[in-house]
Structures are given as C-alpha cells and as structure tokens.
PDB file of C-alpha atoms and ligand atoms in Angstrom:
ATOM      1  CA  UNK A   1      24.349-206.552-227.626  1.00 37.00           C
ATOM      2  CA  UNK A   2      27.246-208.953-228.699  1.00 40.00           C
ATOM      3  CA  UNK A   3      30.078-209.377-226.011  1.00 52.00           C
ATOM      4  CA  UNK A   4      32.503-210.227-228.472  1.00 75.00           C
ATOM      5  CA  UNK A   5      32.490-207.878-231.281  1.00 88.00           C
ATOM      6  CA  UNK A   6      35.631-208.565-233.815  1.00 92.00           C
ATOM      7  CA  UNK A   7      37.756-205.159-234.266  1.00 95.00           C
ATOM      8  CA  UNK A   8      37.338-202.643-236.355  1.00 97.00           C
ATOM      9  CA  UNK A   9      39.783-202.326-239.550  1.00 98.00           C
ATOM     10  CA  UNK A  10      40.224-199.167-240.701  1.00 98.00           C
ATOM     11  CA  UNK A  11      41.735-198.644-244.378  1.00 98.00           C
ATOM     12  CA  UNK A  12      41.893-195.651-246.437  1.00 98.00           C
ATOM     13  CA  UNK A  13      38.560-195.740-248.095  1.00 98.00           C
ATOM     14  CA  UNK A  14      36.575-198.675-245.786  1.00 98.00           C
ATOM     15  CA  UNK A  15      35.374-199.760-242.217  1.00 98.00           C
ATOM     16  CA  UNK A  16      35.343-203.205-241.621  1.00 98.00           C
ATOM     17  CA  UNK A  17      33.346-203.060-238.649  1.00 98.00           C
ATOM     18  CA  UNK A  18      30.623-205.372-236.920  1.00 97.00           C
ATOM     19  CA  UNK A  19      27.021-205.957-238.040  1.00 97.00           C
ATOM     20  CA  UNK A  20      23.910-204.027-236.393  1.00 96.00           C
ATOM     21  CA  UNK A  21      20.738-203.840-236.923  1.00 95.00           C
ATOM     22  CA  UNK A  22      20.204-200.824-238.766  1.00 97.00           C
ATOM     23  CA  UNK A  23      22.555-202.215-241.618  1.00 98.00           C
ATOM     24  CA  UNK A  24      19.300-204.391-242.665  1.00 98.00           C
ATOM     25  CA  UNK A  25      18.593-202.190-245.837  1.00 98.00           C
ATOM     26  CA  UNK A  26      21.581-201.845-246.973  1.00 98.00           C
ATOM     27  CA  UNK A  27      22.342-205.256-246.622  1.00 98.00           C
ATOM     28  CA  UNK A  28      19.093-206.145-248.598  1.00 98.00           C
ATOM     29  CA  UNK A  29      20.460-203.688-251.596  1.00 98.00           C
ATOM     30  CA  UNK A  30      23.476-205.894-251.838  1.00 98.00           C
ATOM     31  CA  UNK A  31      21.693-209.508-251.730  1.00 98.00           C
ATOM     32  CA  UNK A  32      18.678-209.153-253.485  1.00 98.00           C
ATOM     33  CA  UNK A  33      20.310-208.058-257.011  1.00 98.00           C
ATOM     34  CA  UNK A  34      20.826-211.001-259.460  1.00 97.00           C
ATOM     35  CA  UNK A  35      24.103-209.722-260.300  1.00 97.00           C
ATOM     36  CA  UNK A  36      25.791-210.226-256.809  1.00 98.00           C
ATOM     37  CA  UNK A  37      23.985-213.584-256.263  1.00 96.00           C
ATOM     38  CA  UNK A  38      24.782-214.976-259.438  1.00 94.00           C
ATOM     39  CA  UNK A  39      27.696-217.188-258.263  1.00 94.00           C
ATOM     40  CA  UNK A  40      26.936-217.171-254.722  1.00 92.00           C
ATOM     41  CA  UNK A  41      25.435-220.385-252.599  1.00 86.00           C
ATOM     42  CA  UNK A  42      21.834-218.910-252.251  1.00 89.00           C
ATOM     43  CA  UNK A  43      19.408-216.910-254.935  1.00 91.00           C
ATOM     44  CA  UNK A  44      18.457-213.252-254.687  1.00 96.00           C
ATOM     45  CA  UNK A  45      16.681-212.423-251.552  1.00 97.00           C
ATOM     46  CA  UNK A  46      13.114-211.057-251.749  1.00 98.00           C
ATOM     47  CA  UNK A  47      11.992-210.284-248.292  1.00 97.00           C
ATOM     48  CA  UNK A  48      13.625-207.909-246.176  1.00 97.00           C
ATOM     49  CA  UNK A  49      13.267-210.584-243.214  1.00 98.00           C
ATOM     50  CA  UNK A  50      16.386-212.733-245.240  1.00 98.00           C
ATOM     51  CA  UNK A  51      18.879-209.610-243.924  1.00 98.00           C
ATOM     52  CA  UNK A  52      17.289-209.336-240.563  1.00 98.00           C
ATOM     53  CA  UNK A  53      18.223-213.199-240.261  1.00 98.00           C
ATOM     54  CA  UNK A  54      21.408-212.677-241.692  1.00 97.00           C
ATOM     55  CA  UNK A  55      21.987-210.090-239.209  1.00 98.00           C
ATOM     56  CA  UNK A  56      20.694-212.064-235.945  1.00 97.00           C
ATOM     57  CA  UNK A  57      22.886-215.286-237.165  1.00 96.00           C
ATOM     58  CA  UNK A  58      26.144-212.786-237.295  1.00 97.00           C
ATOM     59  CA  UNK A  59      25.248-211.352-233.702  1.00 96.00           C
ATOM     60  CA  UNK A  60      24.632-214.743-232.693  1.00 95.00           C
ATOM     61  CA  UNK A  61      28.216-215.859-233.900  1.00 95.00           C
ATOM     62  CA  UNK A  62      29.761-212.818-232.166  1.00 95.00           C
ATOM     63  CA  UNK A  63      28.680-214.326-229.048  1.00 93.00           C
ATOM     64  CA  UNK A  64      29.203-218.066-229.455  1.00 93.00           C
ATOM     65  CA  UNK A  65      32.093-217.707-232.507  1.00 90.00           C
ATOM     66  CA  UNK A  66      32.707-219.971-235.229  1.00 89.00           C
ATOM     67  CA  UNK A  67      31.866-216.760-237.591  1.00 93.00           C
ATOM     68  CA  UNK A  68      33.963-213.606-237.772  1.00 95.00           C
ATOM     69  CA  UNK A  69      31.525-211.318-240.111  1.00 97.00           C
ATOM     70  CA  UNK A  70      32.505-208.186-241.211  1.00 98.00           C
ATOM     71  CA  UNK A  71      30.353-205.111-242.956  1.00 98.00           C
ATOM     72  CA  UNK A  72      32.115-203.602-245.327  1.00 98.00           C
ATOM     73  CA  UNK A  73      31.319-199.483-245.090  1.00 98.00           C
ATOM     74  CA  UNK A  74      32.459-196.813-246.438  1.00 98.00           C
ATOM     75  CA  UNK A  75      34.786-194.870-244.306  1.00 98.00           C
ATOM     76  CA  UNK A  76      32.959-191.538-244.921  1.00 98.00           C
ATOM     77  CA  UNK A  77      29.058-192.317-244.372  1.00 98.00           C
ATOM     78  CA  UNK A  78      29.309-195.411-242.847  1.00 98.00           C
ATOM     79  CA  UNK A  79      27.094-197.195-245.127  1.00 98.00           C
ATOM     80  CA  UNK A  80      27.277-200.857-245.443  1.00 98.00           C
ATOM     81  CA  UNK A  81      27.976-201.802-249.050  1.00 98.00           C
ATOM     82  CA  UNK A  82      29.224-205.364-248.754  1.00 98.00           C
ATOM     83  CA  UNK A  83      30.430-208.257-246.407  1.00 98.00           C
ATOM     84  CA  UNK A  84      33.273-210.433-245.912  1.00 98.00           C
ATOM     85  CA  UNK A  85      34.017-213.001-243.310  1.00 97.00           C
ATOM     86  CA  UNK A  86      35.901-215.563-242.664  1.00 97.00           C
ATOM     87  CA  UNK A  87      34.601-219.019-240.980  1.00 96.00           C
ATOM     88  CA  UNK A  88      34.973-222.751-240.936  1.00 95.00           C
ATOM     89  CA  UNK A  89      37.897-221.996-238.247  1.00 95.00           C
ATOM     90  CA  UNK A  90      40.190-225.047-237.683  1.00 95.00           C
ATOM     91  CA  UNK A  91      42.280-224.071-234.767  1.00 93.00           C
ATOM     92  CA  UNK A  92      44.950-226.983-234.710  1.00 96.00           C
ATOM     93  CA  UNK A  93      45.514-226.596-238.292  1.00 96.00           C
ATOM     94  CA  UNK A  94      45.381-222.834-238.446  1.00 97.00           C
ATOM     95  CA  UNK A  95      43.141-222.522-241.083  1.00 98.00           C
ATOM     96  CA  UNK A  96      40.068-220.894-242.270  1.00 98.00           C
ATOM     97  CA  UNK A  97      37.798-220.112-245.247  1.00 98.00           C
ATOM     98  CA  UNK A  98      37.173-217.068-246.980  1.00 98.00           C
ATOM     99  CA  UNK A  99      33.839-215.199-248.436  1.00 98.00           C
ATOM    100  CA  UNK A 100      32.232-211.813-249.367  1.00 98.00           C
ATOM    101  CA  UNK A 101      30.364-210.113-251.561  1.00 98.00           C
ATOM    102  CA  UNK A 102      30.348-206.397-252.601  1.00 98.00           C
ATOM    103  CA  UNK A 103      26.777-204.141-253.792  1.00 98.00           C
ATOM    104  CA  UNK A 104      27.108-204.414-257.630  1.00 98.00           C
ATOM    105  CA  UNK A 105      26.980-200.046-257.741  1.00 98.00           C
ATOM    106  CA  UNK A 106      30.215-200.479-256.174  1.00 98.00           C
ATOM    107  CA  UNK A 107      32.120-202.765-258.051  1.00 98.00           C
ATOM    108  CA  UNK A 108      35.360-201.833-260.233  1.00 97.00           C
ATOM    109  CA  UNK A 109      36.748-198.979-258.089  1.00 98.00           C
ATOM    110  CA  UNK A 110      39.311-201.993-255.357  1.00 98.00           C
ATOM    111  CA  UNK A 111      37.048-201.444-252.731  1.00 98.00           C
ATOM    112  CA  UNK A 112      36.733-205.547-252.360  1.00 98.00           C
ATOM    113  CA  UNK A 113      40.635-205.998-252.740  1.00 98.00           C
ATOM    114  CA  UNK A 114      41.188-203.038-249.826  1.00 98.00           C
ATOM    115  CA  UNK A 115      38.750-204.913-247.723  1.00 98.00           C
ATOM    116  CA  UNK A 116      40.199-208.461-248.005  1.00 98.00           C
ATOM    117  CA  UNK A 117      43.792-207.009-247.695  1.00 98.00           C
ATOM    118  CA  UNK A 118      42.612-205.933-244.260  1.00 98.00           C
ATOM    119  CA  UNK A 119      40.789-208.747-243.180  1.00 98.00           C
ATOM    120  CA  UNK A 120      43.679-210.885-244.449  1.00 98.00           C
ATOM    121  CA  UNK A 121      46.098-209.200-242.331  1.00 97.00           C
ATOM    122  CA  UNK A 122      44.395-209.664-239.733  1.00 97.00           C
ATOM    123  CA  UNK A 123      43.744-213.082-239.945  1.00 97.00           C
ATOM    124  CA  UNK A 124      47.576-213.740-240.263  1.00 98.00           C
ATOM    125  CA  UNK A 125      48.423-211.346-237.182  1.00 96.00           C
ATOM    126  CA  UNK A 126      45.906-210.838-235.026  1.00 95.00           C
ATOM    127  CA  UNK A 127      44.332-214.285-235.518  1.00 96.00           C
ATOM    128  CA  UNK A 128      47.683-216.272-236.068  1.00 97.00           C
ATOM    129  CA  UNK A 129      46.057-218.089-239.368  1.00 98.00           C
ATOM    130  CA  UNK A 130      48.490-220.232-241.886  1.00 98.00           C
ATOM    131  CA  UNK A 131      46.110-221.634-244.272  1.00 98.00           C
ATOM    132  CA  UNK A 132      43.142-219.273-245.623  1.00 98.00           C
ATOM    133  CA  UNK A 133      40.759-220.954-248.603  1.00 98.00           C
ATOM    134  CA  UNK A 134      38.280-219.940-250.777  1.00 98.00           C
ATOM    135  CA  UNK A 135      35.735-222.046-252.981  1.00 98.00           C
ATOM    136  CA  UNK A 136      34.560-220.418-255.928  1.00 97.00           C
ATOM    137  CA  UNK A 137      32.489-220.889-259.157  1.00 97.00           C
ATOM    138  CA  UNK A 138      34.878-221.139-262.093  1.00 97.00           C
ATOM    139  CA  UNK A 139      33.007-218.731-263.756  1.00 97.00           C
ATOM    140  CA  UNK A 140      33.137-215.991-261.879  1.00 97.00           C
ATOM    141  CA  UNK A 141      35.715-214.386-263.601  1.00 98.00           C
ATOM    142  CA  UNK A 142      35.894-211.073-260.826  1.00 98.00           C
ATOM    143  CA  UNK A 143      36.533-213.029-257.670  1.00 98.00           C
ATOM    144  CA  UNK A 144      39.178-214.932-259.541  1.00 98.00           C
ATOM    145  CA  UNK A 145      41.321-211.774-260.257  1.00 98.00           C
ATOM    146  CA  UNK A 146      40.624-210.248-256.859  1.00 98.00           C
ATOM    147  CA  UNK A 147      42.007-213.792-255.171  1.00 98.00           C
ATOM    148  CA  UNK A 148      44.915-214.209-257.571  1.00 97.00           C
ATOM    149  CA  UNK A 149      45.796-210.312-256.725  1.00 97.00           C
ATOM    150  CA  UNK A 150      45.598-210.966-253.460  1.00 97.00           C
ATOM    151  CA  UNK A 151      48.231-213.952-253.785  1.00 96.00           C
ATOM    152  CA  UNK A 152      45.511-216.594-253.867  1.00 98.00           C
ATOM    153  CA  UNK A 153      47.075-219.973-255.736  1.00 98.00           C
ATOM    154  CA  UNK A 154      44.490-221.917-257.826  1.00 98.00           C
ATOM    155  CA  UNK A 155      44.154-225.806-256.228  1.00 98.00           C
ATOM    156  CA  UNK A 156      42.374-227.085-258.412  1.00 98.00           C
ATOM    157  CA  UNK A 157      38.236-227.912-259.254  1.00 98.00           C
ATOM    158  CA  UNK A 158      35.547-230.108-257.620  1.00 98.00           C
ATOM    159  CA  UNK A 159      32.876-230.684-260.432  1.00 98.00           C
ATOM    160  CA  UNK A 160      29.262-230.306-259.150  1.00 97.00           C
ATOM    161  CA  UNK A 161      29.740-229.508-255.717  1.00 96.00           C
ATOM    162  CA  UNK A 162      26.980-227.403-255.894  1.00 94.00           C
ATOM    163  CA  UNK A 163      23.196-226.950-256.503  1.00 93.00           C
ATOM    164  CA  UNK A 164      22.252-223.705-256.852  1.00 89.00           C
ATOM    165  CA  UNK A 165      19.924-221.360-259.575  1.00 88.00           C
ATOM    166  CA  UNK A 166      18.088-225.083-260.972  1.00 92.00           C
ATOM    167  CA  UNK A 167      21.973-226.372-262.398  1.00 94.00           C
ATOM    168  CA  UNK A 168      24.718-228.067-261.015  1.00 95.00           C
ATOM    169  CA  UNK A 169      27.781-226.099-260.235  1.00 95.00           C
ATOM    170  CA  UNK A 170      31.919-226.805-260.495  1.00 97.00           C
ATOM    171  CA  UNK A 171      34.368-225.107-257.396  1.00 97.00           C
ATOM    172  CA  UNK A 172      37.389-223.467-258.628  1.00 98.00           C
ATOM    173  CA  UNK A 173      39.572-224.088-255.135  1.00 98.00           C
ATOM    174  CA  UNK A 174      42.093-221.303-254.104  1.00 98.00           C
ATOM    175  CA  UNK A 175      44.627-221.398-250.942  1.00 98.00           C
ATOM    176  CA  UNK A 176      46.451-218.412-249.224  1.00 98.00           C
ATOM    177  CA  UNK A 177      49.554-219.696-247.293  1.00 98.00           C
ATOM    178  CA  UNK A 178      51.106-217.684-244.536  1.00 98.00           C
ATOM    179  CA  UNK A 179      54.374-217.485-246.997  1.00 97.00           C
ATOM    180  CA  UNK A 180      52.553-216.463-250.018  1.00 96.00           C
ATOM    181  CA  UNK A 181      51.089-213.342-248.183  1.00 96.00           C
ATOM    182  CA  UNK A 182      54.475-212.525-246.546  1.00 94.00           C
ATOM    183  CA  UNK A 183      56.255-212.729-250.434  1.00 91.00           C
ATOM    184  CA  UNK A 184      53.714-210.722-251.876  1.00 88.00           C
ATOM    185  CA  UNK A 185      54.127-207.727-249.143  1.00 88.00           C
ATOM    186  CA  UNK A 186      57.822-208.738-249.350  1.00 87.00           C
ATOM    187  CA  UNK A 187      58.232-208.105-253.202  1.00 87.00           C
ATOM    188  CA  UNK A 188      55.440-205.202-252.540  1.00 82.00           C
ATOM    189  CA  UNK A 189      57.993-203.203-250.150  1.00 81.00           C
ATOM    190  CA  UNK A 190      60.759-203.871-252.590  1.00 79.00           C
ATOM    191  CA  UNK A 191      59.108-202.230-255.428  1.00 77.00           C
ATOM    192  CA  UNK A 192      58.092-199.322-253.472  1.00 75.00           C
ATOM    193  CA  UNK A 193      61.584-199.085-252.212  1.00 73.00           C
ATOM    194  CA  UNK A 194      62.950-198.824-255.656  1.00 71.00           C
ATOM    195  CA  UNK A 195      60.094-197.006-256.725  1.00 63.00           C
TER     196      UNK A 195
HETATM  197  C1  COA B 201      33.981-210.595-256.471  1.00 57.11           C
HETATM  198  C2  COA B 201      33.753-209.099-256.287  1.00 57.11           C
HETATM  199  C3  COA B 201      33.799-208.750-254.796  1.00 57.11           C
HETATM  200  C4  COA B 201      34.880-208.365-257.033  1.00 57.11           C
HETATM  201  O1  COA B 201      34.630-206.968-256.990  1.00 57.11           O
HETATM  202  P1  COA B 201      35.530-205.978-257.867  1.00 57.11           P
HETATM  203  O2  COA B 201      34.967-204.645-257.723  1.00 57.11           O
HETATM  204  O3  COA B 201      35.710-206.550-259.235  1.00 57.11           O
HETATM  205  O4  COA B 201      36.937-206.140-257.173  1.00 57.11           O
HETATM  206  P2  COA B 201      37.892-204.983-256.670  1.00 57.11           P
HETATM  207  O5  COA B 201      37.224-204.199-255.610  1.00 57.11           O
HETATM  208  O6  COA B 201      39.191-205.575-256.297  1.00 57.11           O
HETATM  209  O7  COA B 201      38.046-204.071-257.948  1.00 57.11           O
HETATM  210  C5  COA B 201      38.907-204.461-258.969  1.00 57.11           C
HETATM  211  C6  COA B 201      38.721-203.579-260.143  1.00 57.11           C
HETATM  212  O8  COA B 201      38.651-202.211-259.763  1.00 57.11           O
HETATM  213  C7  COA B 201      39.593-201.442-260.516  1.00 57.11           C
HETATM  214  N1  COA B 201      40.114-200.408-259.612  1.00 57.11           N
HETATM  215  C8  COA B 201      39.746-199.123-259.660  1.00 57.11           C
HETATM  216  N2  COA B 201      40.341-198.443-258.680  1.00 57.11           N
HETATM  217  C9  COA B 201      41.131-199.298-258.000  1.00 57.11           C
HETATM  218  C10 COA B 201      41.995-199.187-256.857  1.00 57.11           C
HETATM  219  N3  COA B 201      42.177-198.020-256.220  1.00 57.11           N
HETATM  220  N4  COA B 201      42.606-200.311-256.420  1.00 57.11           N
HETATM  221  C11 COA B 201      42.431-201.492-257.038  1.00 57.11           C
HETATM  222  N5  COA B 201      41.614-201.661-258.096  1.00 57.11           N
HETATM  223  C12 COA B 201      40.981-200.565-258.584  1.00 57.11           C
HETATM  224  C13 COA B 201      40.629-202.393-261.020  1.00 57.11           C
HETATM  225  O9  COA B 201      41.102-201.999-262.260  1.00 57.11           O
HETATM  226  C14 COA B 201      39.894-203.724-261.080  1.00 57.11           C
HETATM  227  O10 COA B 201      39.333-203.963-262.330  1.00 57.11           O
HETATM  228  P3  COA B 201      39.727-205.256-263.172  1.00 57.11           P
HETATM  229  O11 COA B 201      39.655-206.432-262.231  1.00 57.11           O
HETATM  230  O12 COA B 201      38.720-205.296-264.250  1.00 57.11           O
HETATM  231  O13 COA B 201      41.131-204.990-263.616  1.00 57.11           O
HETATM  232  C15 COA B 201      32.377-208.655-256.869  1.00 57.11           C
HETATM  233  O14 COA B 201      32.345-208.980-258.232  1.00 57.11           O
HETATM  234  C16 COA B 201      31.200-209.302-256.151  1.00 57.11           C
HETATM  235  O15 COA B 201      30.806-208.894-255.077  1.00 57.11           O
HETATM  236  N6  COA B 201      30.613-210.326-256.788  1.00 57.11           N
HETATM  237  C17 COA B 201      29.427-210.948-256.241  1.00 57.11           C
HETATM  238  C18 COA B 201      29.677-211.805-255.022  1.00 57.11           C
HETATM  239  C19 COA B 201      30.653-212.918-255.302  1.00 57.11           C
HETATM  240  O16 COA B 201      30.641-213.479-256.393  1.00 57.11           O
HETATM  241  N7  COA B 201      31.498-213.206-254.309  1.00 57.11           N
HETATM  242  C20 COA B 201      32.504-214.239-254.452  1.00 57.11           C
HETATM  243  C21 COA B 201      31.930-215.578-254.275  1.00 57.11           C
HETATM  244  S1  COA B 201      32.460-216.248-252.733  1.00 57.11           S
END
C-alpha cells in the first residue's frame, strides 16, 4: 500500500481521495468514452488493463512523488467519477500544472469546478504553490469556462503542440497566480457579505 497517500478533501457533494484498486471500472467508464477523450492527450481506452496501469502509475507516484492524483467520488457512494491532479512540480519556482477529467453522465451539474476549488486550495495552502498552469485545446469550449471561473487568465496559444486523434493540435495556455485566487475569494466574501 502507498506510504504517502495525499489527503482527503472533503466538499459538499465530492471526495477527493486517493486511487485504489477497486476504482478500475469506474475509471474505465470515464476514459474509454469518445466524449471525455476528445481533447485529452491520449484516445479512448479499450482494454480494461489501460485503468489498471493508470492506477499502478498513481500508487507508484504516491510513493516516489512527482504526481499528486486525485479520484474524484461522490461524497455519498463513493464512486469514482473523474480525476484531477496536479504534476510537473517545480519546487524553487512554486509552480505546478493542472489536469482532470470528469465521466461525461456527470457533466453540467459543478461537480468539476467543486473539485478543482478544493484541490486548488490546497495547492495554495497546504502545498504553498504560487504559479498553477493548465494547457488546453482551444476548442474545448467546457474546460475553458471551468478555468476562467476558477480565476484562470488566458496566456496565450502554442500552435501544434500536439499529435493526437490523426491531426495536429493548438494549446490554449492558462495561469493561476497565488493573487488571482486570493482576489477572487476576496471579491467572493465581499459579495456574500453584502449579500
Ligand atoms: C472540462 C470538464 C471537466 C467540464 O465539466 P463541466 O461539467 O462542464 O464543468 P462544471 O462541473 O464546472 O459544470 C459547469 C456547468 O454546470 C452547471 N451547474 C449546475 N449546477 C451547478 C453548481 N451547483 N455549481 C456550478 N455549476 C453548476 C453550470 O451552469 C455550468 O454550465 P455552463 O458551463 O454551461 O454554464 C468536462 O467537460 C470534461 O471532463 N471534459 C473531458 C476532459 C477534458 O477535456 N479535460 C480538460 C483537458 S485537460
């Protein structure tokens, strides 16, 4: 079993909690659908061996780090209906990159914006982050409004930076700062306060 499991972040509808290995069907629901793959770095999986490997290379990381992988579960059953993590950590500079994915049943209902809120936060506090980026296809319209809601600034684009479903693909760029995420709960409280 993993010796360094990350925490578990509780919000009112989700579980961020650690990988095991009886998430592997579950996990296969949310990867092998076109619709959830269709902007992400890899096609749809077909064999349920792709999750167990998934699974083994997030225990792995909770051992030797470099990866802080999160399932995504709902808070009453437990089931695992996404993932987010954050990786690519860059200790001097205080920065990491984002990524996750949510099943395509449970999209539209800001169960991937309550996740990321969480995981954000923690990566601010707990993990003392300044700098968090994410790297996304243009396209994909979704993850755009979730990062910009989340206080996400638009950087700019990398044409072609990918190779994925037989075509060439662009990266829309997005940066949290430390003092974005601190105006947006700032301007948050005030609202509710006048609210
Ligand atoms: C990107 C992705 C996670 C976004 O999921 P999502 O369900 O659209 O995002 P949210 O959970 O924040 O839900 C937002 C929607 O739920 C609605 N909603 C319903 N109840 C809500 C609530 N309590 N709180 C917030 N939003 C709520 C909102 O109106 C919003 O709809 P809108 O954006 O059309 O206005 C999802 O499309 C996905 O997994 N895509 C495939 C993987 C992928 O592309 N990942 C990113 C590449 S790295």
């Amino acid at each position: 079993m993993p010796d360094t499991l990350p925490p578990v972040l509780n919000t009112a509808r989700l579980r961020l909690r650690a990988f095991t290995q009886d998430d592997a069907a579950a996990l296969f629901r949310v990867f092998s659908d076109e619709e959830v793959v269709r902007f992400w770095s890899n096609g749809a999986w077909t064999d349920m061996a792709q999750a167990g490997k998934m699974i083994e290379e997030t225990l792995q990381a909770y051992r030797e780090g470099g990866l802080s992988r999160y399932a995504i579960a709902l808070a009453e059953t437990d089931e695992l209906i996404g993932i987010c993590n954050l990786r690519g950590f860059f200790e001097q500079n205080r920065r990491c990159e984002l990524g996750y994915a949510l099943g395509s049943a449970h999209w539209g209902r800001g169960y991937a914006f309550e996740a990321l809120e969480a995981l954000l936060g923690h990566a601010f506090s707990a993990l003392d982050m300044n700098r968090i980026e994410a790297d996304i296809d243009p396209r994909n319209e979704a993850s755009a409004r979730l990062l910009e809601r989340l206080g996400f600034r638009f950087e700019g684009t990398m044409p072609e930076r990918w190779f994925v479903h037989g075509e060439f693909a662009d990266t829309a760029f997005y940066g949290l700062l430390r003092r974005y995420w601190n105006e947006r709960l700032l301007s948050r409280s005030s609202v509710d306060a006048a609210g």
